[in-house]
């Protein structure tokens, strides 16, 4: 049995809609509903923890009606939000997913479900363009894109281990931008990469919105 934490407690500052971007509607359905509905339909997920801002709580609760859904409150950073969500997780394995990623491929999820039984894993995508460091608008070092990978979600873990990793990060006052890095750095353990569907984009800017309007 699996749990999934779906993060919806951000502000959507970069998209600048004036409200939380996960509540934007495409084809009469909010961005958040796309991922929550996916996991509601998969019988292997018996626990879905949605992490929300107090401000959006009523609106989000009205969208869903399932005994499998639990609500946690978000924090200032994504890391705080995940930490709060983890406190409600009771199953052996947990997937952590950005609510801002509505396009979920069932084949990716099938691979994650299988892989997490033996190792922590994360969906990734290859870097398609050239990559370099810059400083004050001047190119500095060129990086070989073959050595780099873009990290996406879901990211999946053995629940007890990721809880431990988050406790350590809190204790050591370390900040990270995703869950695999918390796991890898705090526990000094490996995370397996799984190349996922390219359409699994994170709604961040208006450009992403245009793409999602086309593919959802
Ligand atoms: N998130 C969260 N709690 C936070 C910050 C982010 O639950 N304190 C969630 C967002 O709701 C989103 C996911 O984490 O689903 C990825 O974050 P991001 O794309 O950065 O969303 P926002 O923080 O909302 O956007 P922005 O950074 O532009 O303000
Ligand atoms: Mg953010």
XYZ file of C-alpha atoms and ligand atoms in Angstrom, residues 7-15 20-22 51 74-78 81 97-101 202-204, ligand 1:
56
model
C 1.728 19.732 -2.316
C -0.672 22.598 -2.863
C 0.437 25.139 -0.266
C 2.463 27.478 -2.478
C 1.501 30.979 -3.575
C 2.176 30.804 -7.307
C 4.149 34.043 -7.250
C 5.838 33.510 -10.614
C 2.543 32.897 -12.414
C -2.905 29.921 -5.841
C -2.030 28.511 -9.294
C -3.112 24.963 -8.367
C -0.947 19.979 1.889
C 1.621 24.012 4.530
C 4.602 25.980 5.803
C 6.670 28.847 4.512
C 8.903 26.688 2.297
C 8.165 23.559 0.262
C 5.058 21.705 3.729
C 4.246 15.091 -5.704
C 3.925 18.753 -6.683
C 0.252 19.651 -7.024
C 1.421 22.019 -9.777
C 2.193 18.993 -12.018
C 5.402 22.017 -13.464
C 3.022 24.936 -13.898
C 5.350 27.829 -13.100
N 4.465 24.312 -2.254
C 3.972 24.042 -0.987
N 4.376 24.807 0.078
C 5.235 25.824 -0.101
C 5.754 26.106 -1.376
C 5.358 25.320 -2.451
O 3.177 23.111 -0.819
N 5.566 26.571 0.966
C 4.012 23.498 -3.400
C 3.323 24.298 -4.505
O 1.919 24.420 -4.218
C 3.619 23.489 -5.741
C 4.926 22.753 -5.424
O 5.141 22.912 -4.017
O 2.628 22.523 -6.011
C 6.102 23.274 -6.223
O 6.388 24.626 -5.864
P 6.384 25.868 -6.867
O 6.217 25.432 -8.270
O 7.531 26.722 -6.500
O 4.985 26.583 -6.474
P 4.771 27.975 -5.756
O 5.725 28.102 -4.618
O 3.321 28.077 -5.492
O 5.141 29.001 -6.930
P 6.158 30.258 -6.842
O 7.505 29.686 -6.415
O 6.164 30.844 -8.211
O 5.580 31.193 -5.811
